[in-house]
Amino acid sequence: MPKTEKQCEKIKDKTRQKIIERSILYFSLYWFSGTKISELCKYIGIAPGSIYNYFESKEELYEEIRKIAVSFDLESMKKLVNLPFSAKKKIMILSRYLIKKLKDDQVFAAAMTLSTQELLEQNEERK
């Protein structure tokens, strides 16, 4: 029985999400310059080149995951800013939260790695 358009769209969305999540992990290990699309496809578990059904280029994929990495959990941090605690207490809460999140969530840890890499690259460009 053929799939409905809705089923196909759901499969496509799920595959796109899988590509993004696995790419965050891969780029955090190999950075942009060390990432080959053919190797990334193997890592994700998709057919070589099929990534181009979802993203036009490696640059577009990287830009998408970079946006995610930079904005990861920003809402929680915004809420923390508005709490009626001292700066020291806020830093303690944030530190505990980040340590727990880094231990428990591999994608979050990879996103933080990407954000750090980007900050380091920006710092090097300024020199």
Coordinates of N, CA and C in Angstrom, one line a residue:
M1 N 0.8 -1.2 0.0 CA 0.0 0.0 0.0 C 0.9 1.2 0.0
P2 N 0.7 2.2 -0.9 CA 1.5 3.4 -1.0 C 1.2 4.3 0.2
K3 N 2.3 5.0 0.6 CA 2.2 5.9 1.7 C 1.4 7.2 1.3
T4 N 0.7 7.8 2.3 CA 0.0 9.0 2.0 C 1.0 10.1 2.0
E5 N 0.5 11.3 1.5 CA 1.4 12.5 1.5 C 1.8 12.9 2.9
K6 N 0.9 12.7 3.9 CA 1.2 13.0 5.3 C 2.2 12.1 5.9
Q7 N 2.2 10.8 5.5 CA 3.1 9.9 6.0 C 4.5 10.2 5.4
C8 N 4.5 10.5 4.1 CA 5.8 10.9 3.5 C 6.4 12.1 4.1
E9 N 5.6 13.1 4.4 CA 6.1 14.3 5.0 C 6.6 14.0 6.4
K10 N 6.0 13.2 7.2 CA 6.4 12.8 8.5 C 7.8 12.1 8.5
I11 N 7.9 11.2 7.5 CA 9.2 10.5 7.3 C 10.3 11.5 7.0
K12 N 10.0 12.4 6.1 CA 11.0 13.4 5.6 C 11.4 14.3 6.8
D13 N 10.4 14.7 7.6 CA 10.8 15.5 8.8 C 11.6 14.8 9.8
K14 N 11.3 13.5 10.0 CA 12.0 12.7 10.9 C 13.5 12.5 10.4
T15 N 13.6 12.2 9.2 CA 15.0 12.1 8.6 C 15.8 13.4 8.7
R16 N 15.1 14.5 8.4 CA 15.8 15.8 8.5 C 16.3 16.0 9.9
Q17 N 15.4 15.7 10.9 CA 15.8 15.9 12.3 C 17.0 15.0 12.6
K18 N 17.0 13.7 12.2 CA 18.1 12.8 12.4 C 19.4 13.3 11.8
I19 N 19.3 13.9 10.6 CA 20.5 14.5 9.9 C 21.0 15.6 10.8
I20 N 20.2 16.5 11.3 CA 20.6 17.6 12.1 C 21.3 17.1 13.4
E21 N 20.6 16.3 14.1 CA 21.1 15.8 15.4 C 22.5 15.1 15.2
R22 N 22.6 14.2 14.3 CA 23.8 13.4 14.1 C 24.9 14.3 13.5
S23 N 24.5 15.3 12.7 CA 25.5 16.3 12.2 C 26.1 17.1 13.3
I24 N 25.3 17.5 14.2 CA 25.8 18.3 15.4 C 26.9 17.5 16.0
L25 N 26.7 16.2 16.3 CA 27.7 15.4 16.9 C 28.9 15.2 16.0
Y26 N 28.7 15.0 14.7 CA 29.8 14.8 13.8 C 30.7 16.1 13.6
F27 N 30.0 17.2 13.4 CA 30.8 18.5 13.3 C 31.5 18.8 14.5
S28 N 31.0 18.5 15.7 CA 31.7 18.8 16.9 C 33.0 18.0 17.1
L29 N 33.0 16.8 16.4 CA 34.2 16.0 16.4 C 35.2 16.4 15.4
Y30 N 34.7 16.7 14.2 CA 35.6 17.0 13.0 C 35.6 18.4 12.5
W31 N 34.9 19.3 13.1 CA 34.7 20.7 12.7 C 34.3 20.7 11.2
F32 N 34.1 21.9 10.7 CA 33.6 22.1 9.4 C 34.6 21.6 8.3
S33 N 35.8 22.0 8.5 CA 36.9 21.7 7.5 C 37.2 20.2 7.4
G34 N 37.0 19.5 8.5 CA 37.3 18.0 8.6 C 36.1 17.1 8.2
T35 N 35.0 17.8 7.9 CA 33.8 17.0 7.6 C 33.7 16.8 6.1
K36 N 33.6 15.5 5.7 CA 33.3 15.2 4.3 C 31.9 14.6 4.3
I37 N 31.1 15.1 3.3 CA 29.7 14.7 3.3 C 29.5 13.2 3.1
S38 N 30.4 12.5 2.4 CA 30.3 11.1 2.2 C 30.5 10.4 3.5
E39 N 31.4 10.8 4.3 CA 31.7 10.2 5.7 C 30.5 10.6 6.6
L40 N 30.0 11.8 6.5 CA 28.9 12.2 7.4 C 27.7 11.3 7.1
C41 N 27.4 11.1 5.8 CA 26.3 10.2 5.4 C 26.4 8.8 6.0
K42 N 27.7 8.3 6.0 CA 27.9 7.0 6.6 C 27.6 7.0 8.1
Y43 N 28.1 8.1 8.7 CA 27.9 8.2 10.2 C 26.4 8.3 10.5
I44 N 25.7 9.0 9.7 CA 24.2 9.2 10.0 C 23.5 7.9 9.7
G45 N 24.0 7.2 8.7 CA 23.3 5.9 8.3 C 22.3 6.2 7.1
I46 N 22.7 7.1 6.2 CA 21.8 7.4 5.1 C 22.7 7.2 3.8
A47 N 22.0 7.0 2.7 CA 22.7 6.8 1.4 C 23.6 8.0 1.1
P48 N 24.8 7.7 0.5 CA 25.7 8.8 0.1 C 24.9 9.8 -0.8
G49 N 25.1 11.1 -0.4 CA 24.6 12.2 -1.2 C 23.1 12.5 -0.9
S50 N 22.4 11.6 -0.2 CA 21.0 11.9 0.1 C 20.8 13.0 1.0
I51 N 21.8 13.5 1.6 CA 21.8 14.7 2.5 C 21.3 15.9 1.7
Y52 N 21.7 15.8 0.4 CA 21.3 17.0 -0.5 C 19.8 17.0 -0.8
N53 N 19.1 16.0 -0.4 CA 17.6 16.1 -0.5 C 17.1 17.0 0.5
Y54 N 17.9 17.3 1.5 CA 17.4 18.1 2.7 C 18.2 19.5 2.8
F55 N 19.4 19.5 2.3 CA 20.2 20.7 2.4 C 21.0 20.8 1.1
E56 N 21.1 22.1 0.6 CA 21.7 22.3 -0.7 C 23.2 22.1 -0.7
S57 N 23.8 22.3 0.5 CA 25.3 22.2 0.6 C 25.7 21.9 2.0
K58 N 27.0 21.5 2.2 CA 27.5 21.4 3.5 C 27.4 22.7 4.3
E59 N 27.6 23.8 3.6 CA 27.6 25.1 4.3 C 26.2 25.4 4.8
E60 N 25.1 25.0 4.0 CA 23.8 25.2 4.5 C 23.5 24.4 5.7
L61 N 23.9 23.1 5.7 CA 23.7 22.2 6.8 C 24.4 22.7 8.1
Y62 N 25.6 23.2 7.9 CA 26.4 23.7 9.0 C 25.8 24.9 9.6
E63 N 25.3 25.8 8.7 CA 24.6 27.0 9.2 C 23.4 26.7 10.0
E64 N 22.7 25.7 9.6 CA 21.5 25.2 10.3 C 21.8 24.7 11.7
I65 N 22.8 23.9 11.8 CA 23.2 23.3 13.1 C 23.9 24.4 14.0
R66 N 24.6 25.3 13.3 CA 25.2 26.4 14.1 C 24.2 27.3 14.8
K67 N 23.1 27.5 14.1 CA 22.0 28.3 14.7 C 21.4 27.6 15.9
I68 N 21.3 26.3 15.7 CA 20.7 25.5 16.8 C 21.7 25.5 18.0
A69 N 23.0 25.3 17.7 CA 24.0 25.3 18.8 C 24.1 26.6 19.5
V70 N 24.0 27.7 18.8 CA 24.0 29.0 19.5 C 22.8 29.3 20.3
S71 N 21.6 28.9 19.9 CA 20.4 29.2 20.6 C 20.0 28.1 21.5
F72 N 20.7 27.0 21.6 CA 20.4 25.8 22.4 C 20.0 26.3 23.9
D73 N 18.8 26.0 24.3 CA 18.3 26.3 25.7 C 18.4 27.7 26.1
L74 N 18.4 28.6 25.2 CA 18.4 30.1 25.5 C 17.2 30.5 26.4
E75 N 16.1 29.9 26.1 CA 14.9 30.2 26.9 C 15.1 30.0 28.4
S76 N 15.7 28.9 28.8 CA 15.9 28.6 30.2 C 16.9 29.6 30.8
M77 N 17.8 30.1 30.0 CA 18.8 31.1 30.6 C 18.1 32.4 30.7
K78 N 17.2 32.7 29.8 CA 16.4 34.0 29.9 C 15.6 34.0 31.1
K79 N 15.0 32.9 31.5 CA 14.2 32.8 32.7 C 15.0 33.0 33.9
L80 N 16.2 32.4 33.9 CA 17.1 32.5 35.0 C 17.5 34.0 35.3
V81 N 17.7 34.8 34.3 CA 18.1 36.2 34.4 C 17.0 36.9 35.2
N82 N 15.7 36.6 35.0 CA 14.7 37.3 35.7 C 14.4 36.8 37.1
L83 N 15.0 35.8 37.6 CA 14.8 35.3 39.0 C 15.4 36.3 40.0
P84 N 14.7 36.5 41.1 CA 15.2 37.5 42.1 C 16.3 36.9 43.0
F85 N 17.4 36.5 42.4 CA 18.5 36.0 43.1 C 19.8 36.8 42.8
S86 N 20.8 36.7 43.6 CA 22.0 37.4 43.4 C 22.7 36.8 42.2
A87 N 23.6 37.6 41.6 CA 24.4 37.1 40.5 C 25.1 35.8 40.8
K88 N 25.7 35.7 42.0 CA 26.4 34.5 42.4 C 25.5 33.3 42.4
K89 N 24.3 33.5 43.0 CA 23.3 32.3 43.0 C 22.9 31.9 41.6
K90 N 22.7 32.9 40.8 CA 22.3 32.6 39.4 C 23.4 31.8 38.7
I91 N 24.7 32.2 38.9 CA 25.8 31.5 38.3 C 25.9 30.1 38.8
M92 N 25.6 29.9 40.1 CA 25.6 28.5 40.7 C 24.6 27.7 40.1
I93 N 23.3 28.2 39.9 CA 22.2 27.5 39.4 C 22.6 27.1 37.9
L94 N 23.1 28.1 37.2 CA 23.4 27.9 35.8 C 24.5 26.8 35.6
S95 N 25.5 26.9 36.5 CA 26.6 25.9 36.4 C 26.1 24.5 36.7
R96 N 25.3 24.3 37.7 CA 24.8 23.0 38.0 C 23.9 22.5 36.9
Y97 N 23.1 23.4 36.3 CA 22.3 23.0 35.2 C 23.1 22.5 34.0
L98 N 24.1 23.3 33.7 CA 24.9 23.0 32.5 C 25.7 21.7 32.7
I99 N 26.3 21.5 33.9 CA 27.0 20.3 34.1 C 26.1 19.1 34.0
K100 N 24.9 19.1 34.5 CA 23.9 18.0 34.4 C 23.6 17.8 32.9
K101 N 23.3 18.9 32.3 CA 22.9 18.8 30.8 C 24.0 18.2 30.0
L102 N 25.2 18.6 30.3 CA 26.4 18.1 29.5 C 26.5 16.6 29.7
K103 N 26.3 16.2 31.0 CA 26.4 14.7 31.3 C 25.3 13.9 30.6
D104 N 24.1 14.5 30.6 CA 22.9 13.7 30.3 C 22.5 13.8 28.8
D105 N 23.0 14.8 28.1 CA 22.5 15.0 26.7 C 23.7 15.2 25.8
Q106 N 23.9 14.2 25.0 CA 25.0 14.2 24.1 C 24.9 15.2 23.0
V107 N 23.7 15.5 22.5 CA 23.5 16.5 21.5 C 23.7 17.9 22.0
F108 N 23.3 18.1 23.3 CA 23.6 19.4 23.9 C 25.1 19.6 24.1
A109 N 25.8 18.6 24.5 CA 27.2 18.7 24.7 C 27.9 19.0 23.4
A110 N 27.5 18.4 22.3 CA 28.0 18.6 21.0 C 27.7 20.0 20.5
A111 N 26.5 20.5 20.8 CA 26.1 21.9 20.4 C 27.0 22.9 21.2
M112 N 27.3 22.6 22.4 CA 28.1 23.5 23.2 C 29.6 23.5 22.6
T113 N 30.0 22.3 22.2 CA 31.3 22.2 21.6 C 31.4 23.1 20.3
L114 N 30.3 23.0 19.5 CA 30.3 23.8 18.3 C 30.3 25.3 18.6
S115 N 29.5 25.7 19.6 CA 29.5 27.1 20.0 C 30.9 27.6 20.4
T116 N 31.5 26.7 21.2 CA 32.9 27.1 21.7 C 33.9 27.2 20.5
Q117 N 33.8 26.2 19.6 CA 34.6 26.3 18.4 C 34.4 27.6 17.6
E118 N 33.2 28.0 17.5 CA 32.8 29.2 16.8 C 33.4 30.4 17.5
L119 N 33.3 30.4 18.8 CA 33.9 31.6 19.6 C 35.4 31.6 19.4
L120 N 36.0 30.5 19.4 CA 37.5 30.4 19.3 C 37.9 30.9 17.9
E121 N 37.1 30.5 16.9 CA 37.4 30.9 15.5 C 37.3 32.4 15.3
Q122 N 36.2 33.0 15.9 CA 36.0 34.4 15.9 C 37.1 35.2 16.6
N123 N 37.5 34.6 17.7 CA 38.6 35.2 18.5 C 39.9 35.2 17.6
E124 N 40.2 34.1 16.9 CA 41.4 34.1 16.1 C 41.3 35.1 14.9
E125 N 40.1 35.2 14.4 CA 39.9 36.2 13.3 C 40.2 37.6 13.7
R126 N 39.9 37.9 14.9 CA 40.1 39.3 15.5 C 41.6 39.6 15.7
K127 N 42.4 38.6 15.9 CA 43.8 38.8 16.1 C 44.6 39.3 14.9

